[in-house]
JSON list of N, CA, C and O in Angstrom, two decimals:
[
{"chain": "A", "resi": 1, "resn": "UNK", "atom": "N", "xyz": [55.88, 237.34, 161.86]},
{"chain": "A", "resi": 1, "resn": "UNK", "atom": "CA", "xyz": [54.74, 237.00, 162.82]},
{"chain": "A", "resi": 1, "resn": "UNK", "atom": "C", "xyz": [54.10, 235.74, 162.24]},
{"chain": "A", "resi": 1, "resn": "UNK", "atom": "O", "xyz": [53.75, 235.60, 161.12]},
{"chain": "A", "resi": 2, "resn": "UNK", "atom": "N", "xyz": [53.85, 234.68, 163.12]},
{"chain": "A", "resi": 2, "resn": "UNK", "atom": "CA", "xyz": [53.36, 233.42, 162.63]},
{"chain": "A", "resi": 2, "resn": "UNK", "atom": "C", "xyz": [52.02, 233.45, 162.53]},
{"chain": "A", "resi": 2, "resn": "UNK", "atom": "O", "xyz": [51.27, 234.55, 163.21]},
{"chain": "A", "resi": 3, "resn": "UNK", "atom": "N", "xyz": [51.49, 232.51, 161.91]},
{"chain": "A", "resi": 3, "resn": "UNK", "atom": "CA", "xyz": [49.83, 232.46, 161.81]},
{"chain": "A", "resi": 3, "resn": "UNK", "atom": "C", "xyz": [49.28, 232.38, 163.00]},
{"chain": "A", "resi": 3, "resn": "UNK", "atom": "O", "xyz": [48.17, 233.02, 163.10]},
{"chain": "A", "resi": 4, "resn": "UNK", "atom": "N", "xyz": [49.83, 231.68, 163.82]},
{"chain": "A", "resi": 4, "resn": "UNK", "atom": "CA", "xyz": [49.18, 231.36, 165.19]},
{"chain": "A", "resi": 4, "resn": "UNK", "atom": "C", "xyz": [48.97, 232.72, 165.94]},
{"chain": "A", "resi": 4, "resn": "UNK", "atom": "O", "xyz": [47.90, 233.11, 166.60]},
{"chain": "A", "resi": 5, "resn": "UNK", "atom": "N", "xyz": [50.19, 233.51, 165.86]},
{"chain": "A", "resi": 5, "resn": "UNK", "atom": "CA", "xyz": [50.00, 234.84, 166.48]},
{"chain": "A", "resi": 5, "resn": "UNK", "atom": "C", "xyz": [48.98, 235.66, 165.73]},
{"chain": "A", "resi": 5, "resn": "UNK", "atom": "O", "xyz": [48.20, 236.43, 166.59]},
{"chain": "A", "resi": 6, "resn": "UNK", "atom": "N", "xyz": [48.91, 235.70, 164.45]},
{"chain": "A", "resi": 6, "resn": "UNK", "atom": "CA", "xyz": [47.93, 236.60, 163.86]},
{"chain": "A", "resi": 6, "resn": "UNK", "atom": "C", "xyz": [46.47, 236.17, 164.22]},
{"chain": "A", "resi": 6, "resn": "UNK", "atom": "O", "xyz": [45.70, 237.12, 164.26]},
{"chain": "A", "resi": 7, "resn": "UNK", "atom": "N", "xyz": [46.18, 234.89, 164.19]},
{"chain": "A", "resi": 7, "resn": "UNK", "atom": "CA", "xyz": [44.92, 234.40, 164.69]},
{"chain": "A", "resi": 7, "resn": "UNK", "atom": "C", "xyz": [44.53, 234.85, 165.93]},
{"chain": "A", "resi": 7, "resn": "UNK", "atom": "O", "xyz": [43.42, 235.33, 166.36]},
{"chain": "A", "resi": 8, "resn": "UNK", "atom": "N", "xyz": [45.53, 234.69, 166.97]},
{"chain": "A", "resi": 8, "resn": "UNK", "atom": "CA", "xyz": [45.23, 235.07, 168.31]},
{"chain": "A", "resi": 8, "resn": "UNK", "atom": "C", "xyz": [44.93, 236.41, 168.40]},
{"chain": "A", "resi": 8, "resn": "UNK", "atom": "O", "xyz": [43.99, 236.87, 169.05]},
{"chain": "A", "resi": 9, "resn": "UNK", "atom": "N", "xyz": [45.92, 237.30, 167.81]},
{"chain": "A", "resi": 9, "resn": "UNK", "atom": "CA", "xyz": [45.43, 238.78, 167.82]},
{"chain": "A", "resi": 9, "resn": "UNK", "atom": "C", "xyz": [44.24, 239.21, 167.23]},
{"chain": "A", "resi": 9, "resn": "UNK", "atom": "O", "xyz": [43.53, 240.04, 167.79]},
{"chain": "A", "resi": 10, "resn": "UNK", "atom": "N", "xyz": [43.88, 238.48, 166.21]},
{"chain": "A", "resi": 10, "resn": "UNK", "atom": "CA", "xyz": [42.48, 238.74, 165.47]},
{"chain": "A", "resi": 10, "resn": "UNK", "atom": "C", "xyz": [41.33, 238.36, 166.49]},
{"chain": "A", "resi": 10, "resn": "UNK", "atom": "O", "xyz": [40.49, 239.19, 166.54]},
{"chain": "A", "resi": 11, "resn": "UNK", "atom": "N", "xyz": [41.54, 237.17, 167.15]},
{"chain": "A", "resi": 11, "resn": "UNK", "atom": "CA", "xyz": [40.34, 236.75, 167.94]},
{"chain": "A", "resi": 11, "resn": "UNK", "atom": "C", "xyz": [40.34, 237.72, 169.08]},
{"chain": "A", "resi": 11, "resn": "UNK", "atom": "O", "xyz": [39.21, 238.05, 169.53]},
{"chain": "A", "resi": 12, "resn": "UNK", "atom": "N", "xyz": [41.41, 238.22, 169.81]},
{"chain": "A", "resi": 12, "resn": "UNK", "atom": "CA", "xyz": [41.39, 239.02, 170.80]},
{"chain": "A", "resi": 12, "resn": "UNK", "atom": "C", "xyz": [40.76, 240.39, 170.38]},
{"chain": "A", "resi": 12, "resn": "UNK", "atom": "O", "xyz": [39.86, 240.96, 171.08]},
{"chain": "A", "resi": 13, "resn": "UNK", "atom": "N", "xyz": [41.17, 241.00, 169.26]},
{"chain": "A", "resi": 13, "resn": "UNK", "atom": "CA", "xyz": [40.40, 242.16, 168.74]},
{"chain": "A", "resi": 13, "resn": "UNK", "atom": "C", "xyz": [38.87, 241.89, 168.54]},
{"chain": "A", "resi": 13, "resn": "UNK", "atom": "O", "xyz": [38.11, 242.78, 168.86]},
{"chain": "A", "resi": 14, "resn": "UNK", "atom": "N", "xyz": [38.59, 240.81, 167.73]},
{"chain": "A", "resi": 14, "resn": "UNK", "atom": "CA", "xyz": [37.05, 240.72, 167.59]},
{"chain": "A", "resi": 14, "resn": "UNK", "atom": "C", "xyz": [36.52, 240.39, 169.17]},
{"chain": "A", "resi": 14, "resn": "UNK", "atom": "O", "xyz": [35.19, 240.83, 169.22]},
{"chain": "A", "resi": 15, "resn": "UNK", "atom": "N", "xyz": [37.07, 239.86, 169.98]},
{"chain": "A", "resi": 15, "resn": "UNK", "atom": "CA", "xyz": [36.48, 239.73, 171.41]},
{"chain": "A", "resi": 15, "resn": "UNK", "atom": "C", "xyz": [36.17, 241.05, 171.91]},
{"chain": "A", "resi": 15, "resn": "UNK", "atom": "O", "xyz": [35.13, 241.32, 172.54]},
{"chain": "A", "resi": 16, "resn": "UNK", "atom": "N", "xyz": [37.23, 242.03, 171.92]},
{"chain": "A", "resi": 16, "resn": "UNK", "atom": "CA", "xyz": [37.09, 243.37, 172.36]},
{"chain": "A", "resi": 16, "resn": "UNK", "atom": "C", "xyz": [35.87, 243.99, 171.63]},
{"chain": "A", "resi": 16, "resn": "UNK", "atom": "O", "xyz": [35.08, 244.61, 172.34]},
{"chain": "A", "resi": 17, "resn": "UNK", "atom": "N", "xyz": [35.93, 243.90, 170.17]},
{"chain": "A", "resi": 17, "resn": "UNK", "atom": "CA", "xyz": [34.69, 244.69, 169.50]},
{"chain": "A", "resi": 17, "resn": "UNK", "atom": "C", "xyz": [33.55, 243.84, 170.11]},
{"chain": "A", "resi": 17, "resn": "UNK", "atom": "O", "xyz": [32.41, 244.82, 170.08]},
{"chain": "A", "resi": 18, "resn": "UNK", "atom": "N", "xyz": [33.44, 242.76, 170.21]},
{"chain": "A", "resi": 18, "resn": "UNK", "atom": "CA", "xyz": [32.29, 242.12, 170.72]},
{"chain": "A", "resi": 18, "resn": "UNK", "atom": "C", "xyz": [31.77, 242.42, 172.21]},
{"chain": "A", "resi": 18, "resn": "UNK", "atom": "O", "xyz": [30.65, 242.53, 172.30]},
{"chain": "A", "resi": 19, "resn": "UNK", "atom": "N", "xyz": [32.69, 242.90, 172.81]},
{"chain": "A", "resi": 19, "resn": "UNK", "atom": "CA", "xyz": [32.15, 243.43, 174.32]},
{"chain": "A", "resi": 19, "resn": "UNK", "atom": "C", "xyz": [31.80, 244.90, 174.17]},
{"chain": "A", "resi": 19, "resn": "UNK", "atom": "O", "xyz": [30.65, 245.20, 174.73]},
{"chain": "A", "resi": 20, "resn": "UNK", "atom": "N", "xyz": [32.37, 245.72, 173.12]},
{"chain": "A", "resi": 20, "resn": "UNK", "atom": "CA", "xyz": [31.99, 247.15, 173.02]},
{"chain": "A", "resi": 20, "resn": "UNK", "atom": "C", "xyz": [30.56, 247.35, 172.14]},
{"chain": "A", "resi": 20, "resn": "UNK", "atom": "O", "xyz": [29.80, 248.06, 172.58]},
{"chain": "A", "resi": 21, "resn": "UNK", "atom": "N", "xyz": [30.44, 246.45, 171.02]},
{"chain": "A", "resi": 21, "resn": "UNK", "atom": "CA", "xyz": [29.31, 246.45, 170.26]},
{"chain": "A", "resi": 21, "resn": "UNK", "atom": "C", "xyz": [28.31, 245.31, 170.61]},
{"chain": "A", "resi": 21, "resn": "UNK", "atom": "O", "xyz": [28.75, 244.44, 170.61]},
{"chain": "A", "resi": 22, "resn": "UNK", "atom": "N", "xyz": [27.09, 245.63, 170.92]},
{"chain": "A", "resi": 22, "resn": "UNK", "atom": "CA", "xyz": [26.16, 244.54, 171.15]},
{"chain": "A", "resi": 22, "resn": "UNK", "atom": "C", "xyz": [25.93, 243.44, 170.23]},
{"chain": "A", "resi": 22, "resn": "UNK", "atom": "O", "xyz": [25.27, 242.55, 170.70]},
{"chain": "A", "resi": 23, "resn": "UNK", "atom": "N", "xyz": [26.28, 243.64, 168.95]},
{"chain": "A", "resi": 23, "resn": "UNK", "atom": "CA", "xyz": [26.07, 242.65, 167.89]},
{"chain": "A", "resi": 23, "resn": "UNK", "atom": "C", "xyz": [27.24, 241.58, 168.28]},
{"chain": "A", "resi": 23, "resn": "UNK", "atom": "O", "xyz": [28.37, 241.85, 168.22]},
{"chain": "A", "resi": 24, "resn": "UNK", "atom": "N", "xyz": [26.78, 240.15, 168.30]},
{"chain": "A", "resi": 24, "resn": "UNK", "atom": "CA", "xyz": [27.93, 239.21, 168.50]},
{"chain": "A", "resi": 24, "resn": "UNK", "atom": "C", "xyz": [28.73, 238.92, 167.29]},
{"chain": "A", "resi": 24, "resn": "UNK", "atom": "O", "xyz": [28.23, 238.06, 166.54]},
{"chain": "A", "resi": 25, "resn": "UNK", "atom": "N", "xyz": [29.76, 239.83, 167.14]},
{"chain": "A", "resi": 25, "resn": "UNK", "atom": "CA", "xyz": [30.51, 239.59, 165.78]},
{"chain": "A", "resi": 25, "resn": "UNK", "atom": "C", "xyz": [31.18, 238.34, 165.66]},
{"chain": "A", "resi": 25, "resn": "UNK", "atom": "O", "xyz": [31.31, 237.60, 164.68]},
{"chain": "A", "resi": 26, "resn": "UNK", "atom": "N", "xyz": [31.76, 237.83, 166.77]},
{"chain": "A", "resi": 26, "resn": "UNK", "atom": "CA", "xyz": [32.47, 236.52, 166.85]},
{"chain": "A", "resi": 26, "resn": "UNK", "atom": "C", "xyz": [31.43, 235.41, 166.62]},
{"chain": "A", "resi": 26, "resn": "UNK", "atom": "O", "xyz": [31.69, 234.32, 165.81]},
{"chain": "A", "resi": 27, "resn": "UNK", "atom": "N", "xyz": [30.29, 235.41, 167.15]},
{"chain": "A", "resi": 27, "resn": "UNK", "atom": "CA", "xyz": [29.33, 234.40, 166.67]},
{"chain": "A", "resi": 27, "resn": "UNK", "atom": "C", "xyz": [28.86, 234.52, 165.45]},
{"chain": "A", "resi": 27, "resn": "UNK", "atom": "O", "xyz": [28.63, 233.44, 164.63]},
{"chain": "A", "resi": 28, "resn": "UNK", "atom": "N", "xyz": [28.76, 235.54, 164.84]},
{"chain": "A", "resi": 28, "resn": "UNK", "atom": "CA", "xyz": [28.29, 235.69, 163.28]},
{"chain": "A", "resi": 28, "resn": "UNK", "atom": "C", "xyz": [29.34, 235.11, 162.42]},
{"chain": "A", "resi": 28, "resn": "UNK", "atom": "O", "xyz": [29.15, 234.52, 161.41]},
{"chain": "A", "resi": 29, "resn": "UNK", "atom": "N", "xyz": [30.70, 235.45, 162.84]},
{"chain": "A", "resi": 29, "resn": "UNK", "atom": "CA", "xyz": [31.67, 234.93, 162.10]},
{"chain": "A", "resi": 29, "resn": "UNK", "atom": "C", "xyz": [31.59, 233.45, 162.13]},
{"chain": "A", "resi": 29, "resn": "UNK", "atom": "O", "xyz": [32.18, 232.78, 161.14]},
{"chain": "A", "resi": 30, "resn": "UNK", "atom": "N", "xyz": [31.61, 232.95, 163.13]},
{"chain": "A", "resi": 30, "resn": "UNK", "atom": "CA", "xyz": [31.66, 231.50, 163.51]},
{"chain": "A", "resi": 30, "resn": "UNK", "atom": "C", "xyz": [30.44, 230.84, 162.58]},
{"chain": "A", "resi": 30, "resn": "UNK", "atom": "O", "xyz": [30.90, 229.88, 161.90]},
{"chain": "A", "resi": 31, "resn": "UNK", "atom": "N", "xyz": [29.24, 231.27, 162.63]},
{"chain": "A", "resi": 31, "resn": "UNK", "atom": "CA", "xyz": [28.11, 230.83, 161.77]},
{"chain": "A", "resi": 31, "resn": "UNK", "atom": "C", "xyz": [28.66, 230.96, 160.27]},
{"chain": "A", "resi": 31, "resn": "UNK", "atom": "O", "xyz": [28.28, 229.85, 159.64]},
{"chain": "A", "resi": 32, "resn": "UNK", "atom": "N", "xyz": [29.18, 231.86, 159.92]},
{"chain": "A", "resi": 32, "resn": "UNK", "atom": "CA", "xyz": [29.65, 232.11, 158.45]},
{"chain": "A", "resi": 32, "resn": "UNK", "atom": "C", "xyz": [30.70, 230.96, 158.06]},
{"chain": "A", "resi": 32, "resn": "UNK", "atom": "O", "xyz": [30.49, 230.25, 157.00]},
{"chain": "A", "resi": 33, "resn": "UNK", "atom": "N", "xyz": [31.65, 230.85, 158.92]},
{"chain": "A", "resi": 33, "resn": "UNK", "atom": "CA", "xyz": [32.58, 229.87, 158.69]},
{"chain": "A", "resi": 33, "resn": "UNK", "atom": "C", "xyz": [32.09, 228.39, 158.66]},
{"chain": "A", "resi": 33, "resn": "UNK", "atom": "O", "xyz": [32.33, 227.55, 157.68]},
{"chain": "A", "resi": 34, "resn": "UNK", "atom": "N", "xyz": [31.11, 228.10, 159.69]},
{"chain": "A", "resi": 34, "resn": "UNK", "atom": "CA", "xyz": [30.49, 226.71, 159.62]},
{"chain": "A", "resi": 34, "resn": "UNK", "atom": "C", "xyz": [29.61, 226.49, 158.43]},
{"chain": "A", "resi": 34, "resn": "UNK", "atom": "O", "xyz": [29.63, 225.44, 157.90]},
{"chain": "A", "resi": 35, "resn": "UNK", "atom": "N", "xyz": [28.80, 227.48, 157.95]},
{"chain": "A", "resi": 35, "resn": "UNK", "atom": "CA", "xyz": [27.93, 227.36, 156.87]},
{"chain": "A", "resi": 35, "resn": "UNK", "atom": "C", "xyz": [28.46, 227.43, 155.69]},
{"chain": "A", "resi": 35, "resn": "UNK", "atom": "O", "xyz": [28.27, 226.61, 154.65]},
{"chain": "A", "resi": 36, "resn": "UNK", "atom": "N", "xyz": [29.47, 228.38, 155.28]},
{"chain": "A", "resi": 36, "resn": "UNK", "atom": "CA", "xyz": [29.99, 228.56, 154.11]},
{"chain": "A", "resi": 36, "resn": "UNK", "atom": "C", "xyz": [31.45, 227.83, 153.80]},
{"chain": "A", "resi": 36, "resn": "UNK", "atom": "O", "xyz": [31.68, 227.67, 152.61]},
{"chain": "A", "resi": 37, "resn": "UNK", "atom": "N", "xyz": [32.04, 227.54, 154.90]},
{"chain": "A", "resi": 37, "resn": "UNK", "atom": "CA", "xyz": [33.22, 226.71, 154.67]},
{"chain": "A", "resi": 37, "resn": "UNK", "atom": "C", "xyz": [34.23, 227.59, 153.73]},
{"chain": "A", "resi": 37, "resn": "UNK", "atom": "O", "xyz": [34.71, 226.86, 152.75]},
{"chain": "A", "resi": 38, "resn": "UNK", "atom": "N", "xyz": [34.68, 228.71, 153.99]},
{"chain": "A", "resi": 38, "resn": "UNK", "atom": "CA", "xyz": [35.56, 229.45, 152.91]},
{"chain": "A", "resi": 38, "resn": "UNK", "atom": "C", "xyz": [36.98, 228.92, 152.86]},
{"chain": "A", "resi": 38, "resn": "UNK", "atom": "O", "xyz": [37.47, 228.30, 153.74]},
{"chain": "A", "resi": 39, "resn": "UNK", "atom": "N", "xyz": [37.63, 228.90, 151.72]},
{"chain": "A", "resi": 39, "resn": "UNK", "atom": "CA", "xyz": [38.73, 228.33, 151.38]},
{"chain": "A", "resi": 39, "resn": "UNK", "atom": "C", "xyz": [39.90, 229.00, 152.29]},
{"chain": "A", "resi": 39, "resn": "UNK", "atom": "O", "xyz": [40.78, 228.28, 152.69]},
{"chain": "A", "resi": 40, "resn": "UNK", "atom": "N", "xyz": [39.71, 230.27, 152.56]},
{"chain": "A", "resi": 40, "resn": "UNK", "atom": "CA", "xyz": [40.76, 230.97, 153.43]},
{"chain": "A", "resi": 40, "resn": "UNK", "atom": "C", "xyz": [40.71, 230.36, 154.80]},
{"chain": "A", "resi": 40, "resn": "UNK", "atom": "O", "xyz": [41.95, 230.22, 155.55]},
{"chain": "A", "resi": 41, "resn": "UNK", "atom": "N", "xyz": [39.60, 229.91, 155.15]},
{"chain": "A", "resi": 41, "resn": "UNK", "atom": "CA", "xyz": [39.73, 229.17, 156.64]},
{"chain": "A", "resi": 41, "resn": "UNK", "atom": "C", "xyz": [40.30, 227.86, 156.78]},
{"chain": "A", "resi": 41, "resn": "UNK", "atom": "O", "xyz": [41.14, 227.59, 157.52]},
{"chain": "A", "resi": 42, "resn": "UNK", "atom": "N", "xyz": [40.18, 227.06, 155.69]},
{"chain": "A", "resi": 42, "resn": "UNK", "atom": "CA", "xyz": [40.67, 225.76, 155.53]},
{"chain": "A", "resi": 42, "resn": "UNK", "atom": "C", "xyz": [42.28, 225.79, 155.41]},
{"chain": "A", "resi": 42, "resn": "UNK", "atom": "O", "xyz": [43.08, 225.21, 155.89]},
{"chain": "A", "resi": 43, "resn": "UNK", "atom": "N", "xyz": [42.59, 226.92, 154.70]},
{"chain": "A", "resi": 43, "resn": "UNK", "atom": "CA", "xyz": [44.14, 227.08, 154.40]},
{"chain": "A", "resi": 43, "resn": "UNK", "atom": "C", "xyz": [44.70, 227.54, 155.69]},
{"chain": "A", "resi": 43, "resn": "UNK", "atom": "O", "xyz": [45.89, 227.25, 155.97]},
{"chain": "A", "resi": 44, "resn": "UNK", "atom": "N", "xyz": [44.11, 228.38, 156.52]},
{"chain": "A", "resi": 44, "resn": "UNK", "atom": "CA", "xyz": [44.68, 228.81, 157.80]},
{"chain": "A", "resi": 44, "resn": "UNK", "atom": "C", "xyz": [44.83, 227.64, 158.61]},
{"chain": "A", "resi": 44, "resn": "UNK", "atom": "O", "xyz": [45.98, 227.54, 159.37]},
{"chain": "A", "resi": 45, "resn": "UNK", "atom": "N", "xyz": [43.72, 226.93, 158.78]},
{"chain": "A", "resi": 45, "resn": "UNK", "atom": "CA", "xyz": [44.02, 225.72, 159.69]},
{"chain": "A", "resi": 45, "resn": "UNK", "atom": "C", "xyz": [44.95, 224.75, 159.46]},
{"chain": "A", "resi": 45, "resn": "UNK", "atom": "O", "xyz": [45.61, 224.24, 160.14]},
{"chain": "A", "resi": 46, "resn": "UNK", "atom": "N", "xyz": [45.13, 224.58, 158.01]},
{"chain": "A", "resi": 46, "resn": "UNK", "atom": "CA", "xyz": [46.25, 223.64, 157.52]},
{"chain": "A", "resi": 46, "resn": "UNK", "atom": "C", "xyz": [47.68, 224.40, 157.98]},
{"chain": "A", "resi": 46, "resn": "UNK", "atom": "O", "xyz": [48.49, 223.60, 158.20]},
{"chain": "A", "resi": 47, "resn": "UNK", "atom": "N", "xyz": [47.58, 225.51, 157.79]},
{"chain": "A", "resi": 47, "resn": "UNK", "atom": "CA", "xyz": [49.03, 226.35, 158.04]},
{"chain": "A", "resi": 47, "resn": "UNK", "atom": "C", "xyz": [49.31, 226.25, 159.51]},
{"chain": "A", "resi": 47, "resn": "UNK", "atom": "O", "xyz": [50.47, 226.00, 159.90]},
{"chain": "A", "resi": 48, "resn": "UNK", "atom": "N", "xyz": [48.19, 226.35, 160.35]},
{"chain": "A", "resi": 48, "resn": "UNK", "atom": "CA", "xyz": [48.38, 226.24, 161.92]},
{"chain": "A", "resi": 48, "resn": "UNK", "atom": "C", "xyz": [48.86, 224.85, 162.23]},
{"chain": "A", "resi": 48, "resn": "UNK", "atom": "O", "xyz": [49.82, 224.59, 162.94]},
{"chain": "A", "resi": 49, "resn": "UNK", "atom": "N", "xyz": [48.04, 223.76, 161.75]},
{"chain": "A", "resi": 49, "resn": "UNK", "atom": "CA", "xyz": [48.40, 222.57, 162.13]},
{"chain": "A", "resi": 49, "resn": "UNK", "atom": "C", "xyz": [49.32, 221.77, 161.23]},
{"chain": "A", "resi": 49, "resn": "UNK", "atom": "O", "xyz": [49.72, 220.55, 161.66]},
{"chain": "A", "resi": 50, "resn": "UNK", "atom": "N", "xyz": [49.69, 222.42, 160.32]},
{"chain": "A", "resi": 50, "resn": "UNK", "atom": "CA", "xyz": [50.76, 221.75, 159.56]},
{"chain": "A", "resi": 50, "resn": "UNK", "atom": "C", "xyz": [50.38, 220.50, 158.71]},
{"chain": "A", "resi": 50, "resn": "UNK", "atom": "O", "xyz": [51.21, 219.51, 158.50]},
{"chain": "A", "resi": 51, "resn": "UNK", "atom": "N", "xyz": [49.09, 220.38, 158.33]},
{"chain": "A", "resi": 51, "resn": "UNK", "atom": "CA", "xyz": [48.69, 219.32, 157.60]},
{"chain": "A", "resi": 51, "resn": "UNK", "atom": "C", "xyz": [48.63, 219.16, 156.21]},
{"chain": "A", "resi": 51, "resn": "UNK", "atom": "O", "xyz": [48.28, 220.45, 155.66]}
]
């Protein structure tokens, strides 16, 4: 399974959880990524876009 597929499945799963639970998990994850800039996120982006 490619990285793009894994990311898409993860985002769909987070979206479903976001609908079921009233806490905005996707928004909190986005805030974490923007503020902390974790290395796993930049690695994933480089893997997806091939740079």
